Tab-separated table of C-alpha atoms and ligand atoms in Angstrom:
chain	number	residue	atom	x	y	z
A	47	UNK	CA	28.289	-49.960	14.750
A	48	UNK	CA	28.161	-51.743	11.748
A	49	UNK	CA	24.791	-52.562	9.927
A	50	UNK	CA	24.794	-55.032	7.055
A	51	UNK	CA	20.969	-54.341	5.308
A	52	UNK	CA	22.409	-56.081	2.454
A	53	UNK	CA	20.907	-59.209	3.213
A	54	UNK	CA	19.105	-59.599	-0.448
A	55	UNK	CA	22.391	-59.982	-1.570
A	56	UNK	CA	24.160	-62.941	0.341
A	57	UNK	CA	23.918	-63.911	3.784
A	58	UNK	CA	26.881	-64.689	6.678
A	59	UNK	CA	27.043	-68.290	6.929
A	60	UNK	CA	25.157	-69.556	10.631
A	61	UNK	CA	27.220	-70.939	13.051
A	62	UNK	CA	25.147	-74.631	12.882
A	63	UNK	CA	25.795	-74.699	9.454
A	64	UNK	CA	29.337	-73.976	9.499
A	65	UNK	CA	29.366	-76.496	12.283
A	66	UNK	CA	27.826	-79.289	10.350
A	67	UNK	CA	29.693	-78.484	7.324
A	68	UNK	CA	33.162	-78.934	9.254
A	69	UNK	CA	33.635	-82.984	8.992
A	70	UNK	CA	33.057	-82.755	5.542
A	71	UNK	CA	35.993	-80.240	4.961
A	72	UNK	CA	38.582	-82.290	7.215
A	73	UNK	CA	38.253	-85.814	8.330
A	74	UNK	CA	35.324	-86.921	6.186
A	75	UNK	CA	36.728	-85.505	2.772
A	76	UNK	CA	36.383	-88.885	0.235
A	77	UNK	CA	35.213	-89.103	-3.026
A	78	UNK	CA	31.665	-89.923	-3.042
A	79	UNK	CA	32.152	-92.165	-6.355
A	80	UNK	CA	34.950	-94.293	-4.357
A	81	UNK	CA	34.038	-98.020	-4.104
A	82	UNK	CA	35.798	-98.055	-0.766
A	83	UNK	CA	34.501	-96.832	2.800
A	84	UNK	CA	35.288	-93.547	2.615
A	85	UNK	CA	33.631	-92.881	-0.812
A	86	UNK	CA	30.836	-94.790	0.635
A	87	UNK	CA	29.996	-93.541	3.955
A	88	UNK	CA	30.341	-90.005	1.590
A	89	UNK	CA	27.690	-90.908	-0.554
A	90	UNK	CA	25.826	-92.141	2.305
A	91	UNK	CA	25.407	-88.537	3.372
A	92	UNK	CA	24.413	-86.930	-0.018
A	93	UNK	CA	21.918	-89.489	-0.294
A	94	UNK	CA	20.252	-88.584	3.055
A	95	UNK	CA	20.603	-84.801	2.243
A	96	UNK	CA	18.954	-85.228	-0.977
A	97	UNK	CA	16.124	-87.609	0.904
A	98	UNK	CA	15.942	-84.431	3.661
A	99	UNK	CA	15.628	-82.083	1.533
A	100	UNK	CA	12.736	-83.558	-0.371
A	101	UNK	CA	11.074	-83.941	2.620
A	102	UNK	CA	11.475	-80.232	3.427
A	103	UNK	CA	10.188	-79.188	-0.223
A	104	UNK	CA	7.559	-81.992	-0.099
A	105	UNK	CA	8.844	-83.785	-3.486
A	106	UNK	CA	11.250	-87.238	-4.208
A	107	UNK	CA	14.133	-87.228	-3.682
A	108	UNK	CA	14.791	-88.255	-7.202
A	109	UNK	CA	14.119	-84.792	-8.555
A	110	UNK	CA	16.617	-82.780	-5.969
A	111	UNK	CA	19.652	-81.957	-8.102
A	112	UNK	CA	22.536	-80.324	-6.527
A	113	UNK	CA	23.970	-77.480	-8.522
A	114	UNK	CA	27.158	-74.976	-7.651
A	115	UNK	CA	24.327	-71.932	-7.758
A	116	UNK	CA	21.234	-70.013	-8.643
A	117	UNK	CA	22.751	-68.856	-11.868
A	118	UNK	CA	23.380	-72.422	-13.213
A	119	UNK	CA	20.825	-73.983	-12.059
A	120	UNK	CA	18.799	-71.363	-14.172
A	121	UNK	CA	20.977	-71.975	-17.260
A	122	UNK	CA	20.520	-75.259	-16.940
A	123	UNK	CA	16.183	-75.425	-16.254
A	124	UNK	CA	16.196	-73.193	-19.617
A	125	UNK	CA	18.663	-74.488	-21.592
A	126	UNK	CA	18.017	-78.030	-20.944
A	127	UNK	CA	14.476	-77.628	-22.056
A	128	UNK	CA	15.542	-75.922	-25.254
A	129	UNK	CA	18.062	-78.211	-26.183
A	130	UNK	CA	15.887	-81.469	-25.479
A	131	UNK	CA	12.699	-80.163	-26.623
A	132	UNK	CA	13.278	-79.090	-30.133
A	133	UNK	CA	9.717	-79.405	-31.412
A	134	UNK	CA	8.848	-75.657	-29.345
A	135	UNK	CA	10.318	-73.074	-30.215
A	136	UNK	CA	8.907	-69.949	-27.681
A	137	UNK	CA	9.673	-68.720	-24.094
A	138	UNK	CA	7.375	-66.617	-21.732
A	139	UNK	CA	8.832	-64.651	-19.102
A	140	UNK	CA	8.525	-61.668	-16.937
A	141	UNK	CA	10.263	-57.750	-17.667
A	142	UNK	CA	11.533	-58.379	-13.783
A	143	UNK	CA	13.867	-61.378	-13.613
A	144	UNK	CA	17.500	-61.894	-12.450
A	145	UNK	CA	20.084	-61.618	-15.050
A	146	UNK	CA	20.122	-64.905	-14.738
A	147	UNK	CA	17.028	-65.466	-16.818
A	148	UNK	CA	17.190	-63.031	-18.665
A	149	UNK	CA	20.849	-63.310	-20.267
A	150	UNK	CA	19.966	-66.993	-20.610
A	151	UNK	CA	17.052	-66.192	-22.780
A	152	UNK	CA	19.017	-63.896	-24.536
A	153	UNK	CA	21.385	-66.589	-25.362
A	154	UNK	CA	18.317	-68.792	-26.332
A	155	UNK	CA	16.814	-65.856	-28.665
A	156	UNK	CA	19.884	-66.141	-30.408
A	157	UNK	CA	20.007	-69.422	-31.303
A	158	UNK	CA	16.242	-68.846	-32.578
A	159	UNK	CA	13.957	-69.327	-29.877
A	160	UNK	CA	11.148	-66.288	-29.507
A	161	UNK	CA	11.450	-64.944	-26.216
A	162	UNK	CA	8.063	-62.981	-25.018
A	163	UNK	CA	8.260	-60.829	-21.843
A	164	UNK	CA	5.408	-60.474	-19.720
A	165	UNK	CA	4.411	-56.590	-18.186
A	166	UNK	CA	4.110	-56.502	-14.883
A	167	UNK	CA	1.861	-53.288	-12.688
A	168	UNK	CA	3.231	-50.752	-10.357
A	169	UNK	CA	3.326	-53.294	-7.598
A	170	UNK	CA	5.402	-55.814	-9.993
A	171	UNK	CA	2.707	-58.072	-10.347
A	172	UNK	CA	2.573	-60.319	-13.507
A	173	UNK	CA	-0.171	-59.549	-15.805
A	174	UNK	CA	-2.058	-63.324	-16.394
A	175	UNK	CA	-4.234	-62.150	-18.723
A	176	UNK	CA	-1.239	-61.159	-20.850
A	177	UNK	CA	0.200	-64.728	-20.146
A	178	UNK	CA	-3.240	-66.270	-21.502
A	179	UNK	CA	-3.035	-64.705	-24.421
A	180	UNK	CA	0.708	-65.626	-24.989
A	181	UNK	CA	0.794	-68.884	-23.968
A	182	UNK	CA	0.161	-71.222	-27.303
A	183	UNK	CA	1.194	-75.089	-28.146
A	184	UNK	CA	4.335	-73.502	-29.333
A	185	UNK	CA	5.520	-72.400	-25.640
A	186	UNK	CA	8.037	-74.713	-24.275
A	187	UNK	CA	8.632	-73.352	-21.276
A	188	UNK	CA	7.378	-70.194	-18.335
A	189	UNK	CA	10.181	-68.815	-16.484
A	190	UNK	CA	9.104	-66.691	-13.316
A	191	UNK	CA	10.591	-64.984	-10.731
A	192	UNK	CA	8.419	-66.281	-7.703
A	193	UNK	CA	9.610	-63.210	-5.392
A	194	UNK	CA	11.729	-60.287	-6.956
A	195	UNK	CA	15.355	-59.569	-5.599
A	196	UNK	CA	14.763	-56.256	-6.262
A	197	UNK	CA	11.388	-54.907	-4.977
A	198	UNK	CA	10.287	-58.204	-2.919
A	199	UNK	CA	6.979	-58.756	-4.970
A	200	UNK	CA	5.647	-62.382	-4.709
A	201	UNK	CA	3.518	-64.054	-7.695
A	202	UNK	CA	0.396	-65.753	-7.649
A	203	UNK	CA	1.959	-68.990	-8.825
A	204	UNK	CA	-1.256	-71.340	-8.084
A	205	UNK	CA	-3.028	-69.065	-10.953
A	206	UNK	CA	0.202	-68.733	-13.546
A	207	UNK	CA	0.561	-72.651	-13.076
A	208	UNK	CA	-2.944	-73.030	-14.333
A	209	UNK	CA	-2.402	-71.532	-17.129
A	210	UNK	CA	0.914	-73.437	-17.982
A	211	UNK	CA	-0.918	-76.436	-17.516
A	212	UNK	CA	-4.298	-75.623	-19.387
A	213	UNK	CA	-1.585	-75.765	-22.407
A	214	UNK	CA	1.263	-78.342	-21.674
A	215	UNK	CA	3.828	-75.945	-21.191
A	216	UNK	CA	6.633	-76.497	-18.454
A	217	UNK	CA	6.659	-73.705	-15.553
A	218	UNK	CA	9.938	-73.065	-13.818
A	219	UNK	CA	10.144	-70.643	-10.937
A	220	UNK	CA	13.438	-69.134	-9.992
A	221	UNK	CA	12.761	-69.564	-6.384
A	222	UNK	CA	16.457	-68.042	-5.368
A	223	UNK	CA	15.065	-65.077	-2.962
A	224	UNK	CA	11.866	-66.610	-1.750
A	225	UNK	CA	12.999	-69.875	-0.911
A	226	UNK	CA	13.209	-70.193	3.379
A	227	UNK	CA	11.315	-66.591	3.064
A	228	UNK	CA	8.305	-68.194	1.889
A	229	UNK	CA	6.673	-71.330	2.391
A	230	UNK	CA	7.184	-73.307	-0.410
A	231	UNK	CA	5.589	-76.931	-0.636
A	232	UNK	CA	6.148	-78.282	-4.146
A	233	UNK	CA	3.707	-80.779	-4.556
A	234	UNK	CA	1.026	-78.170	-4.107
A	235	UNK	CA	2.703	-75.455	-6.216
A	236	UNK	CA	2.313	-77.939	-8.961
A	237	UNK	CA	5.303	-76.728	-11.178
A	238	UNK	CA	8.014	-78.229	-13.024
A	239	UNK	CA	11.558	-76.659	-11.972
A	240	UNK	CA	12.506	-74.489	-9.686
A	241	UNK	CA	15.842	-72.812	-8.956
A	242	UNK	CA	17.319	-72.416	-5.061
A	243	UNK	CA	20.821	-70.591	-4.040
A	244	UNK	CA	21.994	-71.344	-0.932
A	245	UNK	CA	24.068	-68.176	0.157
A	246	UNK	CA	20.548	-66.708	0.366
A	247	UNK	CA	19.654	-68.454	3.245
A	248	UNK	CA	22.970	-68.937	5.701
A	249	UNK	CA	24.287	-71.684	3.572
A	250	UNK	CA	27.745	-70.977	1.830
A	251	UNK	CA	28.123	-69.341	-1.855
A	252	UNK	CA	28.444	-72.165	-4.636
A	253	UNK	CA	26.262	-74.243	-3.724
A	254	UNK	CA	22.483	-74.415	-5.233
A	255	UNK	CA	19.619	-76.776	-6.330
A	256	UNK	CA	17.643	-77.376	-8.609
A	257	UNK	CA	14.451	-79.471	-8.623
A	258	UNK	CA	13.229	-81.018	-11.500
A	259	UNK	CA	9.896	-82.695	-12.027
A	260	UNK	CA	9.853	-86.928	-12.752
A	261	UNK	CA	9.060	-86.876	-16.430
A	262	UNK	CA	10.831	-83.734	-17.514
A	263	UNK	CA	12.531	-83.815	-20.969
A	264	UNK	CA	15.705	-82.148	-19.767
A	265	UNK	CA	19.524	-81.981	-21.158
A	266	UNK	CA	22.327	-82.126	-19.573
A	267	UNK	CA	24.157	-78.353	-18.902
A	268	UNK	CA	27.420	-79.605	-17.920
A	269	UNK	CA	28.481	-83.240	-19.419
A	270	UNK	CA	31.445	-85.630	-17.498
A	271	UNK	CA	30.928	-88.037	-14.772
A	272	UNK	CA	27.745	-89.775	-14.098
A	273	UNK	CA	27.101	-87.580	-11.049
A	274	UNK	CA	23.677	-86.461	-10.083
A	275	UNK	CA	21.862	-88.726	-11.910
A	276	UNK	CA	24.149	-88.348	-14.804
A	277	UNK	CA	22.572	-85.214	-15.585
A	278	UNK	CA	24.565	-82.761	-13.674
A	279	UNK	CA	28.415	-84.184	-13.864
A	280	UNK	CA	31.394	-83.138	-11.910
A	281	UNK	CA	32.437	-84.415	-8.407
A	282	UNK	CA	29.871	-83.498	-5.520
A	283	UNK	CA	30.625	-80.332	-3.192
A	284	UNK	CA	29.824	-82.564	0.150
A	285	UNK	CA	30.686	-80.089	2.374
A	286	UNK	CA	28.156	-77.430	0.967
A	287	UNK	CA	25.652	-80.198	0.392
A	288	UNK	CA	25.643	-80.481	4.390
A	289	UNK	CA	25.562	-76.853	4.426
A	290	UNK	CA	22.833	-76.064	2.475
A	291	UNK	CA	20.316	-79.048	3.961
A	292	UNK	CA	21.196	-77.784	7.575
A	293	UNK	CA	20.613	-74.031	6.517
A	294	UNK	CA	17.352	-75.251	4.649
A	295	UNK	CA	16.182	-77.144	7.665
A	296	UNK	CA	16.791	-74.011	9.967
A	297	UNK	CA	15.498	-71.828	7.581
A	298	UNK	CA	12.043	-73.461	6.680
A	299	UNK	CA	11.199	-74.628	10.477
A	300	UNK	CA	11.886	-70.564	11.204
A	301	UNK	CA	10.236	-69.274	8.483
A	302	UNK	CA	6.948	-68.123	10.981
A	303	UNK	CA	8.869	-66.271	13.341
A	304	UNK	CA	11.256	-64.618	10.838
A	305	UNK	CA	8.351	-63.571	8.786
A	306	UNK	CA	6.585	-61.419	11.348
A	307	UNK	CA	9.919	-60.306	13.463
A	308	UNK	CA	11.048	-58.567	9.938
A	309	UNK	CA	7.581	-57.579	8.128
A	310	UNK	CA	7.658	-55.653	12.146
A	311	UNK	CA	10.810	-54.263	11.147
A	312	UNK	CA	10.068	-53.074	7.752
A	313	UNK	CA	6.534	-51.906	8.931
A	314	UNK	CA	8.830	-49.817	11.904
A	315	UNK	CA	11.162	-48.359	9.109
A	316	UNK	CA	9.111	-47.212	6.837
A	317	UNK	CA	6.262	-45.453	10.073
A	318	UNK	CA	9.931	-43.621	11.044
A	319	UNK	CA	9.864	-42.473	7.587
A	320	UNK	CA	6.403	-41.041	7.253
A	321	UNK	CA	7.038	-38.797	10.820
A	322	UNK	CA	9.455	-37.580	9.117
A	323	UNK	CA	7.760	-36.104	6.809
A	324	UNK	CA	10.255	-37.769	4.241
A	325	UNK	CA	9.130	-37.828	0.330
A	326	UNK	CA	9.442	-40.988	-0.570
A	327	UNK	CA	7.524	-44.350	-2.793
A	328	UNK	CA	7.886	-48.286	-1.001
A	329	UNK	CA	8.504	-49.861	-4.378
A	330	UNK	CA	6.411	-53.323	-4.736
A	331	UNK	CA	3.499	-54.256	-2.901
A	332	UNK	CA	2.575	-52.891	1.250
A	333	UNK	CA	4.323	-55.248	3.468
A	334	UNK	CA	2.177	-58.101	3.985
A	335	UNK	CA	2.553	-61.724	2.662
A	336	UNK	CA	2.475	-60.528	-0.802
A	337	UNK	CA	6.563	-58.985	-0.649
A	338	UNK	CA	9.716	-60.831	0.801
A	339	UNK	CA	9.707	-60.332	4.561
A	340	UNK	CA	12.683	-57.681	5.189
A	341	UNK	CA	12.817	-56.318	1.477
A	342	UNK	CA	12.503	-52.110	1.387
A	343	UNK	CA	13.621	-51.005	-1.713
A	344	UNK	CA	12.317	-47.363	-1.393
A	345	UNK	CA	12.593	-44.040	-4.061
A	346	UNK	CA	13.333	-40.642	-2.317
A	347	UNK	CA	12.151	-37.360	-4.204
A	348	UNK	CA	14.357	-35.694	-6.096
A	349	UNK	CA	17.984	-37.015	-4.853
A	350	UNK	CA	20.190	-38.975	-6.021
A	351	UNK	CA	20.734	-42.647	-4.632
A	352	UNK	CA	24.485	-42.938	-5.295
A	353	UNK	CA	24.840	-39.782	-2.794
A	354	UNK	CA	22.504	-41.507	-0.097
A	355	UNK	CA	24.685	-44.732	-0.470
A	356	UNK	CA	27.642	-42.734	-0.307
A	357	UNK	CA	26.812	-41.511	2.965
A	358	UNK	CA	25.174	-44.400	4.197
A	359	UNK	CA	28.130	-46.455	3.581
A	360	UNK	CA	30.064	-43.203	5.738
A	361	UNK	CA	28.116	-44.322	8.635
A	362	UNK	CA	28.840	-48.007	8.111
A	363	UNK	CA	25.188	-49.176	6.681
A	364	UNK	CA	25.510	-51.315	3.798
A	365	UNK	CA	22.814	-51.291	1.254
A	366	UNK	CA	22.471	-51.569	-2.169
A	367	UNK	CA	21.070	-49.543	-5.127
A	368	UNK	CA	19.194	-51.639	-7.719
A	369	UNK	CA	19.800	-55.376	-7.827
A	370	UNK	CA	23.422	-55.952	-6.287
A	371	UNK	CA	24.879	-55.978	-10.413
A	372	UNK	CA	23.355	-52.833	-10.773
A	373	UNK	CA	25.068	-51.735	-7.640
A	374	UNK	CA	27.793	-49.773	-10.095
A	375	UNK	CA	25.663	-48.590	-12.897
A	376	UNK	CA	23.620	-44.976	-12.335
A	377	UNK	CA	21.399	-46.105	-15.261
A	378	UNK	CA	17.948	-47.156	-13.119
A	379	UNK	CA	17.594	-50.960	-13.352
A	380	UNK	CA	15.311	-52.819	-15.637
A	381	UNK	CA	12.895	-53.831	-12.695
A	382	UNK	CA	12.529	-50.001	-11.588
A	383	UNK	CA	11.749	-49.055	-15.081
A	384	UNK	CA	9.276	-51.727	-15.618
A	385	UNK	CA	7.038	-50.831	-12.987
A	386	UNK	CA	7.154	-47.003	-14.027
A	387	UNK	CA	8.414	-45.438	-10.711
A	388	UNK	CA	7.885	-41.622	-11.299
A	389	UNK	CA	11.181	-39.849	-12.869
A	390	UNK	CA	11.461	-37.604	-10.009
A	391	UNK	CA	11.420	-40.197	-7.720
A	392	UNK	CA	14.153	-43.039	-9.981
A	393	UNK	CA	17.661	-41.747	-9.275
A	394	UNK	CA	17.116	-42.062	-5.510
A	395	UNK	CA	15.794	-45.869	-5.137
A	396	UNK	CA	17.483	-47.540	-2.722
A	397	UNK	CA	17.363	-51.554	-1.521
A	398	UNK	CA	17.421	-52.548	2.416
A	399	UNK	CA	17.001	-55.642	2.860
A	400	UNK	CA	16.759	-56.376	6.376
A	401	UNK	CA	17.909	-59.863	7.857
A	402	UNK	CA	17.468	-62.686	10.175
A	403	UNK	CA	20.677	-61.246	12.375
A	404	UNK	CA	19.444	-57.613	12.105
A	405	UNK	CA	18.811	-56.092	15.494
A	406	UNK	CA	16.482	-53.668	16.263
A	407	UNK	CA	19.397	-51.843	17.669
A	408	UNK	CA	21.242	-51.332	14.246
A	409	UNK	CA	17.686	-51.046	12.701
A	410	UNK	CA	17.010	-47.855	14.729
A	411	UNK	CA	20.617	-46.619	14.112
A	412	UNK	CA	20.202	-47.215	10.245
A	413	UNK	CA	16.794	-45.315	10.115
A	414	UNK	CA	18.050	-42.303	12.466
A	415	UNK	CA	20.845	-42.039	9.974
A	416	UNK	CA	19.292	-42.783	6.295
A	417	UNK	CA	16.827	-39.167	8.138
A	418	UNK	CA	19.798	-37.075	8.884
A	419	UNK	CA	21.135	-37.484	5.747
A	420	UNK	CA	17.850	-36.992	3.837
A	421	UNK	CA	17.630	-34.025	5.663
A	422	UNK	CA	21.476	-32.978	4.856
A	423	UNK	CA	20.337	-33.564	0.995
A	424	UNK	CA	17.292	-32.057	0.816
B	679	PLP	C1	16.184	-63.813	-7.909
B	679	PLP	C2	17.585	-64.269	-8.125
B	679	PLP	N1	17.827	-65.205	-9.051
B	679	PLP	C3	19.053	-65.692	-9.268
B	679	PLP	C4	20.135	-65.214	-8.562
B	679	PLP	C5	21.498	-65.790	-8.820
B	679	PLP	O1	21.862	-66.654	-7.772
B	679	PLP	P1	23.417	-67.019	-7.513
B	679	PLP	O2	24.033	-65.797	-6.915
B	679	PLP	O3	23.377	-68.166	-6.561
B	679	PLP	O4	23.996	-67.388	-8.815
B	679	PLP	C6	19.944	-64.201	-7.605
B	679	PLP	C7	21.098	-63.626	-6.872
B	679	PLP	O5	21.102	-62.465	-6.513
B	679	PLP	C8	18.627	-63.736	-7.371
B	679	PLP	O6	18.375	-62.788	-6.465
């Protein structure tokens, strides 16, 4: 048996999707900026996608942008604010984003911006009251990780968009892991961008979106053709536009059933682990609607994770160790360390992330395993 509890990493592309995707690959392969019919019937369908989409996401359709992934469309939420709003000149975020972020701010402190990162507790919740005291006429933008790749923690984004609006400041979520695992219904959320990846949720890789709020000042990331709006240029990727509005579709009108099946699951896993008698810390908050549905990222007592993953991998159950980057480097990852996990417990922290195709079969298999070789270790 094989067991793939990987899942926070990328997901297999569904069978509807890949269906639905197929036309656009073969027959139905025009140019969407072609005057003639088979540019237009092309840009017929991105238009509807867009329109479907913002229905799903309860937005317009006017601020759905289609991007090739989570990465850029984070580059370009952050840098497009900096470069078309030069009058601010700081940036609030968290110690527990994606690379994504946080290289981009990086790049931004370079070029002069003042980058503030927020603490977070030993559940990875934001502190707000930090974020009131930061937050100033002077803060262009909030960048948030709305539910943590790493140890599944979900923020409270009703209160931190409060706050961003009390003082003017745009809010931008990097929605990549809880998008489909969470509901998400924009118009209540009441922020200002937000960044999706599609291979997170049965669509293909390079494909993403990102949604940007009527009035934004915003620059363009990658200049060309008048695509998207002219704000986004370069020709459109119909075939993973398909893919991602079908996987969307499936993935929100699931979302109920998916939630409980997995929090079971994880709830299961972690019961087998406590017979056991096994040492071990659930990094992030208790399961419950506060953590991704399916994320375990879990420390073992004095072992070392590359060893577990070693044999793990031995018996065919893929995991990963840190955020999937991380997956080579022993050095404990940035989210891990900001959220203080005991030392004797930090070389041993280990991420399954259990999916929508995960069987309680290879879920039983995977935890009767990860014991016997706790028990070889120990
Ligand atoms: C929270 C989060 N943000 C951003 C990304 C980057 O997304 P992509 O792989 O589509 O570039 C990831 C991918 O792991 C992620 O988990």
């Amino acid at each position: 048996m094989e067991v793939y509890l990987d899942n926070a990493s990328t997901t297999q592309v569904s069978k509807e999707v890949f269906e639905a995707m197929k036309p656009y690959l073969v027959s139905e392969f025009g140019n969407p900026s072609s005057l003639h019919n088979k540019g237009i019937r092309i840009r017929k369908v991105i238009n509807s996608s867009r329109k479907q989409i913002a229905q799903l996401l309860n937005c317009d359709d006017k601020e759905i942008y289609f991007t090739s992934c989570g990465t850029e469309s984070t580059n370009w939420a952050l840098k497009g604010l900096a470069f078309a709003n030069k009058t601010k000149g700081e940036i609030i975020t968290t110690k527990i984003e994606h690379h994504a972020t946080l290289h981009t701010v990086q790049f931004l402190e370079e070029l002069g911006f003042t980058v503030h990162y927020l603490d977070v507790d030993k559940q990875g919740f934001i502190n707000l009251d930090q974020l009131r005291l930061l937050i100033n006429d002077n803060t262009l933008v909030v960048s948030i990780i709305l539910a943590n790749n790493e140890i599944g923690t979900i923020q409270n984004v009703k209160e931190i968009s409060k706050i961003c609006e009390s003082s003017s400041t745009y809010l931008h979520l990097d929605a990549v892991q809880a998008i489909t695992h969470i509901p998400i219904n924009i118009k209540e959320l009441n922020v200002d961008l937000i960044s999706i990846s599609g291979h997170k949720f049965h669509a293909p890789k390079g494909i993403g979106l990102l949604y940007i709020k009527k009035g934004t000042h915003i620059a363009n990331l990658i200049h060309g053709g008048q695509q998207e709006n002219n704000l986004r240029s370069g020709t459109e990727n119909v075939p993973y536009i398909v893919g991602i509005t079908k996987a969307l579709s499936i993935g929100i009108n699931k979302y109920k059933e998916y939630k409980d099946r997995l929090n079971k699951y994880a709830q299961y896993f972690i019961d087998k682990l406590k017979e056991n008698n096994i040492d071990f810390i659930l990094n992030g908050p208790q399961i419950s609607d506060n953590r991704l549905p399916g994320n375990l990222n879990i420390s073992f007592k004095d072992l070392d994770g590359s060893d577990i993953t070693f044999y793990l991998n031995k018996a065919r159950i893929m995991v990963s160790t840190g955020s999937a980057c991380d997956s080579t480097s022993i050095e404990p990852s940035h989210v891990l360390k900001a959220i203080n996990i005991p030392n004797d417990y930090i070389n041993a922290s280990i991420r399954f992330s259990i999916g929508e195709y995960t069987t309680f079969e290879e879920l039983e298999y995977s935890i009767n395993s990860l014991i016997n070789i706790l028990n070889d270790l120990s």
